[in-house]
Amino acid sequence: TASYEAMWERLGLDLDAHTSLLEVLGKFYGDIYMSQQGRLRGMEYLDFVVSEIHGLRIRELEEARAQGRKVIGTFCVFVPEEIVWAAGGIQVGLCAGAEAGTEAAEKILPRNTCALIKSFVGFKLARLCPFTESCDMIVGETTCDGKKKAYEIFSDHAPVYVMEIPQMKGAADRALWKAEVLRFKEAVEDLTGRSITAENLSEAVRLINRRRRVLQRLNRLRAAQPVPISGRDVLLINQVSFYDDPDRFTQKIGELCDELEAKVRRGEGVADGAARVLLSGCPMAIPNWKLPYIIESSGAVMVGEESCIGTRNTRDLVDESGRTLEEMLDAIVERYMKIDCACFTPNTERLEHIVDLARELEVKGVIHYGLSFCQPYAMESFKVEKALRNAGIPMLAVETDYSMEDVEQLKTRVEAFVEMI
Ligand code: BJ8
């Protein structure tokens, strides 16, 4: 890390606090990830990426910025990535999955705010995240009220641009969304100084589709019986997909899938006798591994993640058949309108997707994860439970945050659920 210190200092990080954060993260990763038996060789790439979490990729961003490229940070899968890459920008999903910085965040936000929001504000105020500090623009959105209002406060500290996300899915909402995609395109063109053309947009659509396809392949393979890879390994791959270079990531995960395919052919599993479960709900940003670890050390194995850091972000591709810029932008508008976030009303597609996914994956039960104080997902969990009950699939609703205080209590509840299913 010594070689990175000068870079972290240039980015204005609080070096002492940052060192402690990396130490905690390293220990947490060791306990949760390195302790697993029979992992794929391909996971070494992920271990490397995590060991370099604030190192190598940040250096790449620094080099890219030195050549005039712009870095755009996001907190929501609604931000159309294709536009950023087409304009020569680099998009990074900002993590917001750790508790560090909460104290600072609570000075400017109500305490009863979800942990994800406190985390991104806290990381900024406590100067802990080199990704946040590398951003030339940070894109917020009007999804839940918490995020929407937090961006107003956050914009005093960072270069925030807010996209308006519709709340329903009628014709007027689609028109609003299209206008917002076009407004974003202009903002990105202004920032990067590069026009978006049919040519560069087509390339970007293919680039991001390739990454989605490799994750779809991973999701198909991991669903095999016996289960060939732990759910937390797959979650980690999804988490890393948000900030790694898309080409490199696609190639590395493609290699990992080749290895996984061979393992499936040999009929080798990692979780003998464990109950197959689907995790559903709020996004789990890196390094939020608490609940997955509890689940997978309680006699269950996750075979799917119905969340934005999971199938919601990879299920739908952008149609590649468009030839003109207008057609391509329309295809982008359509693809993103399919996102079934709990911020929409009504949101029946999500209920259908969960039931279909649970059946397809042949799970014994679903664990619904909501962050404390997240109203959209907490409210919707009642409807999810009902839809699953009608399909004969049991569900456990868990509400938690990033602190470790409730680990024992959660473990007891998860174990009782796993025993019952
Ligand atoms: S498309 S899920 S990434 S908004 S957990 S901050 S909802 S109070 S994250 Fe999300 Fe986009 Fe939707 Fe996906 Fe608010 Fe809830 Fe907190 Fe949340």
XYZ file of C-alpha atoms and ligand atoms in Angstrom:
438
model
C 0.000 0.000 0.000
C 2.952 2.332 0.516
C 3.110 2.968 -3.226
C -0.488 4.142 -3.240
C -0.232 6.537 -0.327
C 0.821 9.497 -2.407
C -2.149 8.909 -4.701
C -4.569 8.688 -1.758
C -3.098 11.882 -0.396
C -3.570 13.619 -3.755
C -7.217 12.565 -3.619
C -7.528 14.146 -0.179
C -8.287 11.001 1.821
C -7.953 10.909 5.600
C -4.976 8.543 5.511
C -5.174 7.202 9.081
C -8.886 6.483 8.989
C -8.474 4.985 5.527
C -5.734 2.617 6.720
C -7.977 1.370 9.531
C -10.832 0.868 7.059
C -8.644 -1.273 4.784
C -7.479 -3.323 7.769
C -11.036 -4.057 8.884
C -12.056 -4.872 5.324
C -9.107 -7.240 4.878
C -9.976 -9.138 8.041
C -13.679 -9.293 7.162
C -12.844 -10.605 3.681
C -10.477 -13.203 5.121
C -13.139 -14.524 7.490
C -15.984 -14.562 5.000
C -14.260 -15.435 1.735
C -10.853 -16.999 2.206
C -12.195 -19.498 4.714
C -14.281 -21.269 2.027
C -13.239 -24.714 0.797
C -13.018 -25.803 -2.830
C -13.296 -22.373 -4.438
C -12.762 -21.926 -8.154
C -9.304 -20.900 -9.340
C -11.056 -18.057 -11.153
C -11.940 -16.493 -7.775
C -8.262 -15.563 -7.404
C -9.003 -12.696 -9.749
C -11.717 -11.462 -7.386
C -9.412 -11.888 -4.385
C -6.855 -9.806 -6.239
C -9.382 -7.105 -7.132
C -10.520 -6.860 -3.511
C -6.946 -6.828 -2.200
C -6.366 -3.902 -4.570
C -9.765 -2.358 -3.914
C -8.478 1.183 -3.452
C -5.234 0.653 -5.346
C -4.955 -0.555 -8.905
C -8.356 0.526 -10.206
C -7.959 3.971 -8.651
C -4.568 4.277 -10.348
C -6.227 3.372 -13.655
C -8.838 6.064 -13.071
C -6.110 8.563 -12.232
C -4.252 7.730 -15.447
C -7.432 7.967 -17.496
C -8.250 11.341 -15.980
C -4.735 12.572 -16.718
C -5.536 11.846 -20.371
C -8.704 13.903 -20.131
C -11.264 11.134 -19.582
C -14.048 11.773 -17.065
C -15.188 9.511 -14.243
C -18.884 9.370 -13.398
C -20.106 7.792 -10.147
C -23.575 6.345 -9.633
C -25.717 4.870 -6.859
C -28.504 3.338 -8.892
C -28.795 0.919 -11.800
C -31.133 3.378 -13.512
C -28.259 5.511 -14.757
C -27.773 4.470 -18.406
C -24.174 3.368 -18.490
C -24.083 3.097 -22.265
C -24.251 6.903 -22.548
C -21.242 7.371 -20.291
C -19.046 4.831 -22.071
C -20.122 6.088 -25.517
C -18.831 9.548 -24.604
C -15.485 8.090 -23.531
C -16.331 8.392 -19.833
C -15.818 5.749 -17.183
C -18.725 4.809 -14.961
C -18.205 3.444 -11.463
C -20.899 2.269 -9.102
C -20.119 3.835 -5.731
C -20.326 1.188 -3.082
C -22.086 2.489 0.032
C -21.978 -0.917 1.722
C -19.962 -0.163 4.872
C -20.646 1.506 8.171
C -17.515 3.692 8.309
C -18.454 7.358 8.273
C -21.923 6.897 9.759
C -21.132 9.197 12.652
C -20.206 12.006 10.278
C -23.306 11.327 8.154
C -25.619 11.548 11.143
C -24.522 15.141 11.695
C -26.227 16.193 8.470
C -28.880 13.488 7.981
C -31.608 12.148 10.255
C -30.552 9.069 12.198
C -33.465 7.070 10.858
C -32.083 7.073 7.319
C -31.206 3.803 5.573
C -27.619 2.593 5.963
C -26.893 2.844 2.239
C -27.571 6.569 2.192
C -25.668 7.187 5.423
C -22.803 5.207 3.992
C -22.332 7.234 0.812
C -22.681 10.527 2.641
C -20.431 9.286 5.455
C -17.726 8.078 3.081
C -17.603 11.517 1.516
C -17.606 13.500 4.760
C -15.024 11.244 6.407
C -12.875 11.278 3.219
C -12.622 7.495 3.050
C -13.507 6.543 -0.517
C -11.016 7.119 -3.341
C -13.716 6.233 -5.908
C -15.947 9.069 -4.707
C -12.961 11.402 -4.740
C -12.084 10.394 -8.299
C -15.479 11.375 -9.703
C -15.962 14.344 -12.028
C -19.730 13.909 -11.739
C -21.899 11.927 -9.333
C -25.337 10.994 -10.589
C -28.203 10.903 -8.145
C -31.789 9.945 -8.902
C -35.296 10.539 -7.621
C -35.989 6.965 -6.595
C -36.834 6.742 -2.890
C -37.465 9.887 -0.834
C -34.392 9.207 1.274
C -31.984 9.294 -1.641
C -33.817 12.089 -3.394
C -33.512 14.447 -0.424
C -30.034 13.251 0.557
C -28.653 14.320 -2.841
C -29.699 17.899 -2.072
C -27.475 17.791 0.992
C -24.770 15.752 -0.727
C -24.526 18.333 -3.510
C -22.900 20.769 -1.058
C -19.984 18.341 -0.954
C -19.766 16.736 -4.399
C -20.541 17.517 -8.075
C -24.045 16.002 -8.127
C -26.335 15.685 -11.149
C -29.832 14.328 -10.485
C -31.934 12.283 -12.921
C -35.682 12.192 -12.488
C -36.913 8.600 -12.450
C -40.612 8.032 -13.122
C -42.727 6.321 -10.478
C -45.159 4.573 -12.813
C -44.892 2.889 -16.193
C -47.495 4.544 -18.441
C -46.922 6.494 -21.672
C -46.372 9.803 -19.849
C -43.774 8.176 -17.593
C -41.955 6.739 -20.567
C -41.919 10.183 -22.202
C -40.505 11.697 -19.022
C -37.833 9.011 -18.871
C -36.875 9.550 -22.500
C -36.533 13.287 -21.861
C -34.341 12.514 -18.863
C -32.122 10.160 -20.865
C -31.668 12.900 -23.493
C -30.923 15.518 -20.822
C -28.347 13.146 -19.301
C -26.803 12.574 -22.722
C -26.301 16.326 -23.093
C -24.828 16.665 -19.611
C -22.382 13.837 -20.314
C -21.464 15.335 -23.694
C -20.809 18.690 -21.996
C -18.667 17.098 -19.320
C -16.615 14.909 -21.637
C -16.503 17.278 -24.591
C -17.356 14.364 -26.852
C -20.516 13.899 -28.914
C -22.454 10.682 -28.737
C -22.863 9.181 -32.186
C -24.572 6.081 -33.552
C -21.128 4.544 -33.833
C -19.802 5.080 -30.306
C -23.189 4.355 -28.742
C -23.491 1.083 -30.622
C -20.063 0.077 -29.330
C -21.028 0.992 -25.759
C -24.302 -0.932 -25.965
C -22.387 -4.026 -27.054
C -19.741 -3.556 -24.360
C -22.276 -3.421 -21.531
C -24.433 -6.195 -23.026
C -21.371 -8.459 -23.106
C -20.875 -7.862 -19.401
C -24.563 -8.600 -18.744
C -24.368 -11.772 -20.832
C -21.407 -13.169 -18.953
C -23.256 -12.555 -15.679
C -26.345 -14.267 -17.108
C -24.147 -17.242 -17.992
C -22.742 -17.256 -14.457
C -26.276 -17.221 -13.065
C -27.321 -20.156 -15.229
C -24.300 -22.217 -14.191
C -24.470 -21.439 -10.484
C -28.061 -22.740 -10.379
C -26.940 -26.329 -11.096
C -27.568 -29.211 -8.708
C -25.340 -29.699 -6.772
C -24.532 -26.003 -6.363
C -21.048 -25.445 -7.858
C -20.197 -22.016 -6.356
C -21.212 -20.265 -3.159
C -23.775 -17.503 -3.340
C -21.444 -15.058 -1.649
C -18.819 -15.621 -4.356
C -21.430 -14.798 -7.000
C -22.553 -11.747 -5.025
C -18.950 -10.548 -4.898
C -18.620 -10.960 -8.676
C -21.754 -8.840 -9.103
C -20.418 -6.216 -6.709
C -17.094 -5.997 -8.546
C -18.903 -5.663 -11.903
C -19.864 -2.147 -10.840
C -16.391 -0.700 -10.812
C -13.985 -2.947 -12.662
C -13.065 -2.274 -16.278
C -15.946 -3.889 -18.230
C -13.805 -5.555 -20.913
C -11.373 -7.083 -18.445
C -14.173 -8.128 -16.124
C -16.087 -9.846 -18.929
C -13.004 -11.752 -19.992
C -12.093 -12.860 -16.461
C -15.613 -13.925 -15.574
C -15.852 -15.743 -18.908
C -12.802 -17.791 -17.883
C -14.328 -18.410 -14.472
C -17.514 -19.619 -16.178
C -15.499 -22.067 -18.313
C -14.073 -23.516 -15.121
C -17.494 -23.558 -13.520
C -18.983 -25.346 -16.521
C -16.393 -28.114 -16.202
C -17.175 -28.378 -12.502
C -20.892 -28.688 -13.225
C -20.132 -31.420 -15.781
C -18.163 -33.325 -13.154
C -21.114 -32.953 -10.782
C -19.060 -31.266 -8.055
C -20.806 -29.128 -5.462
C -19.734 -26.770 -2.679
C -22.627 -27.028 -0.256
C -23.612 -30.639 0.334
C -27.088 -30.923 1.757
C -27.563 -27.150 2.115
C -31.043 -25.718 1.467
C -31.273 -23.711 -1.764
C -32.555 -20.198 -1.092
C -33.170 -17.059 -3.121
C -32.129 -13.720 -1.653
C -34.395 -10.841 -2.619
C -34.678 -7.160 -1.807
C -32.457 -4.120 -1.302
C -29.132 -3.954 -3.115
C -26.084 -5.287 -1.267
C -23.226 -2.967 -2.067
C -19.651 -4.066 -1.440
C -18.585 -4.932 1.356
C -22.058 -5.753 2.659
C -21.608 -9.516 3.178
C -23.128 -9.891 6.631
C -26.423 -11.568 5.792
C -25.027 -13.752 2.955
C -22.403 -15.063 5.357
C -25.026 -15.747 8.024
C -27.223 -17.556 5.489
C -24.380 -19.671 4.158
C -23.165 -20.643 7.598
C -26.676 -21.665 8.683
C -27.206 -24.683 6.436
C -28.388 -22.809 3.335
C -26.831 -21.733 0.052
C -27.881 -18.748 -2.055
C -28.626 -19.738 -5.643
C -29.935 -16.360 -6.804
C -30.039 -12.683 -5.875
C -33.167 -10.819 -6.913
C -31.732 -7.352 -6.421
C -29.941 -4.569 -8.233
C -26.639 -6.188 -7.311
C -27.900 -9.370 -8.904
C -30.398 -10.347 -11.575
C -32.222 -7.003 -11.763
C -29.115 -5.457 -13.263
C -28.311 -8.255 -15.705
C -31.655 -9.761 -16.749
C -32.461 -7.348 -19.597
C -30.187 -6.460 -22.492
C -30.399 -3.347 -24.666
C -31.717 -4.322 -28.108
C -28.755 -4.196 -30.497
C -30.694 -4.022 -33.751
C -31.049 -0.205 -33.861
C -29.081 1.534 -36.637
C -29.689 5.220 -36.026
C -28.829 7.167 -32.899
C -32.537 7.743 -32.258
C -33.304 4.004 -32.455
C -30.467 3.192 -30.088
C -31.563 5.792 -27.561
C -35.103 4.383 -27.728
C -33.735 0.890 -27.091
C -31.912 2.243 -24.026
C -35.084 3.960 -22.787
C -37.044 0.696 -23.184
C -34.457 -1.440 -21.444
C -34.193 0.772 -18.383
C -37.977 1.110 -18.085
C -38.056 -2.647 -17.378
C -36.315 -2.184 -14.022
C -38.721 -3.401 -11.348
C -37.493 -1.351 -8.378
C -39.794 -1.081 -5.361
C -39.892 2.686 -5.971
C -42.472 2.035 -8.732
C -46.188 1.766 -8.207
C -47.717 -0.624 -8.916
C -44.773 -2.982 -9.207
C -46.418 -6.279 -10.080
C -43.596 -7.305 -12.455
C -41.314 -7.728 -9.476
C -43.719 -10.099 -7.756
C -43.971 -12.167 -10.932
C -40.198 -12.178 -11.385
C -39.600 -13.370 -7.832
C -42.090 -16.220 -8.056
C -40.740 -17.272 -11.494
C -37.151 -17.096 -10.311
C -37.888 -19.054 -7.129
C -39.524 -21.806 -9.193
C -36.832 -21.842 -11.866
C -34.085 -22.116 -9.266
C -36.016 -24.753 -7.337
C -35.443 -23.005 -4.032
C -36.805 -24.170 -0.722
C -37.473 -20.619 0.404
C -36.845 -16.929 -0.133
C -35.083 -14.570 2.263
C -36.282 -11.001 1.784
C -33.699 -8.456 2.813
C -34.642 -4.898 3.622
C -32.381 -2.208 4.986
C -33.819 -0.684 8.147
C -35.779 2.501 7.341
C -36.174 1.530 3.668
C -39.877 2.050 3.125
C -40.246 0.918 -0.500
C -38.788 -2.526 0.119
C -40.289 -2.945 3.594
C -43.765 -2.159 2.267
C -43.317 -4.366 -0.754
C -42.079 -7.301 1.312
C -45.690 -7.906 2.427
C -46.809 -8.272 -1.172
C -43.816 -10.464 -1.987
C -44.637 -12.703 0.944
C -48.237 -13.031 -0.187
C -47.297 -13.815 -3.800
C -44.844 -16.458 -2.618
C -47.339 -17.911 -0.145
C -49.827 -18.336 -2.996
C -47.112 -20.202 -4.896
C -46.396 -22.399 -1.864
C -42.931 -20.939 -1.237
C -42.003 -19.843 2.314
C -40.367 -16.467 2.911
C -38.414 -14.941 5.763
C -38.365 -11.132 5.977
C -35.190 -9.706 7.459
C -34.575 -6.046 8.230
C -31.104 -5.009 9.193
C -28.319 -2.488 8.606
C -24.529 -2.613 8.388
C -23.768 -2.914 12.097
C -22.690 -6.226 13.634
C -24.908 -5.889 16.699
C -27.690 -8.146 15.466
C -25.552 -10.965 14.014
C -26.484 -13.533 16.685
C -30.139 -12.653 16.537
C -30.193 -12.871 12.733
C -28.388 -16.186 12.823
C -31.005 -17.628 15.156
C -33.817 -16.481 12.871
C -32.161 -17.716 9.675
C -31.320 -21.094 11.237
C -34.916 -21.540 12.400
C -36.169 -20.679 8.892
C -33.735 -23.058 7.201
C -34.753 -25.824 9.570
C -38.400 -25.242 8.779
C -38.148 -25.209 4.941
S -33.249 0.687 -8.954
S -33.254 -0.637 -5.640
S -30.334 0.820 -7.035
S -33.186 2.838 -6.177
S -32.284 0.828 0.490
S -31.539 4.056 -0.741
S -34.548 2.358 -1.814
S -34.234 3.629 1.502
S -31.331 1.464 -3.292
Fe -31.981 1.147 -5.427
Fe -31.964 2.115 -7.879
Fe -34.133 0.975 -6.904
Fe -32.055 -0.480 -7.514
Fe -33.781 4.108 -0.653
Fe -34.301 1.735 0.295
Fe -32.142 2.960 1.098
Fe -32.372 2.079 -1.428
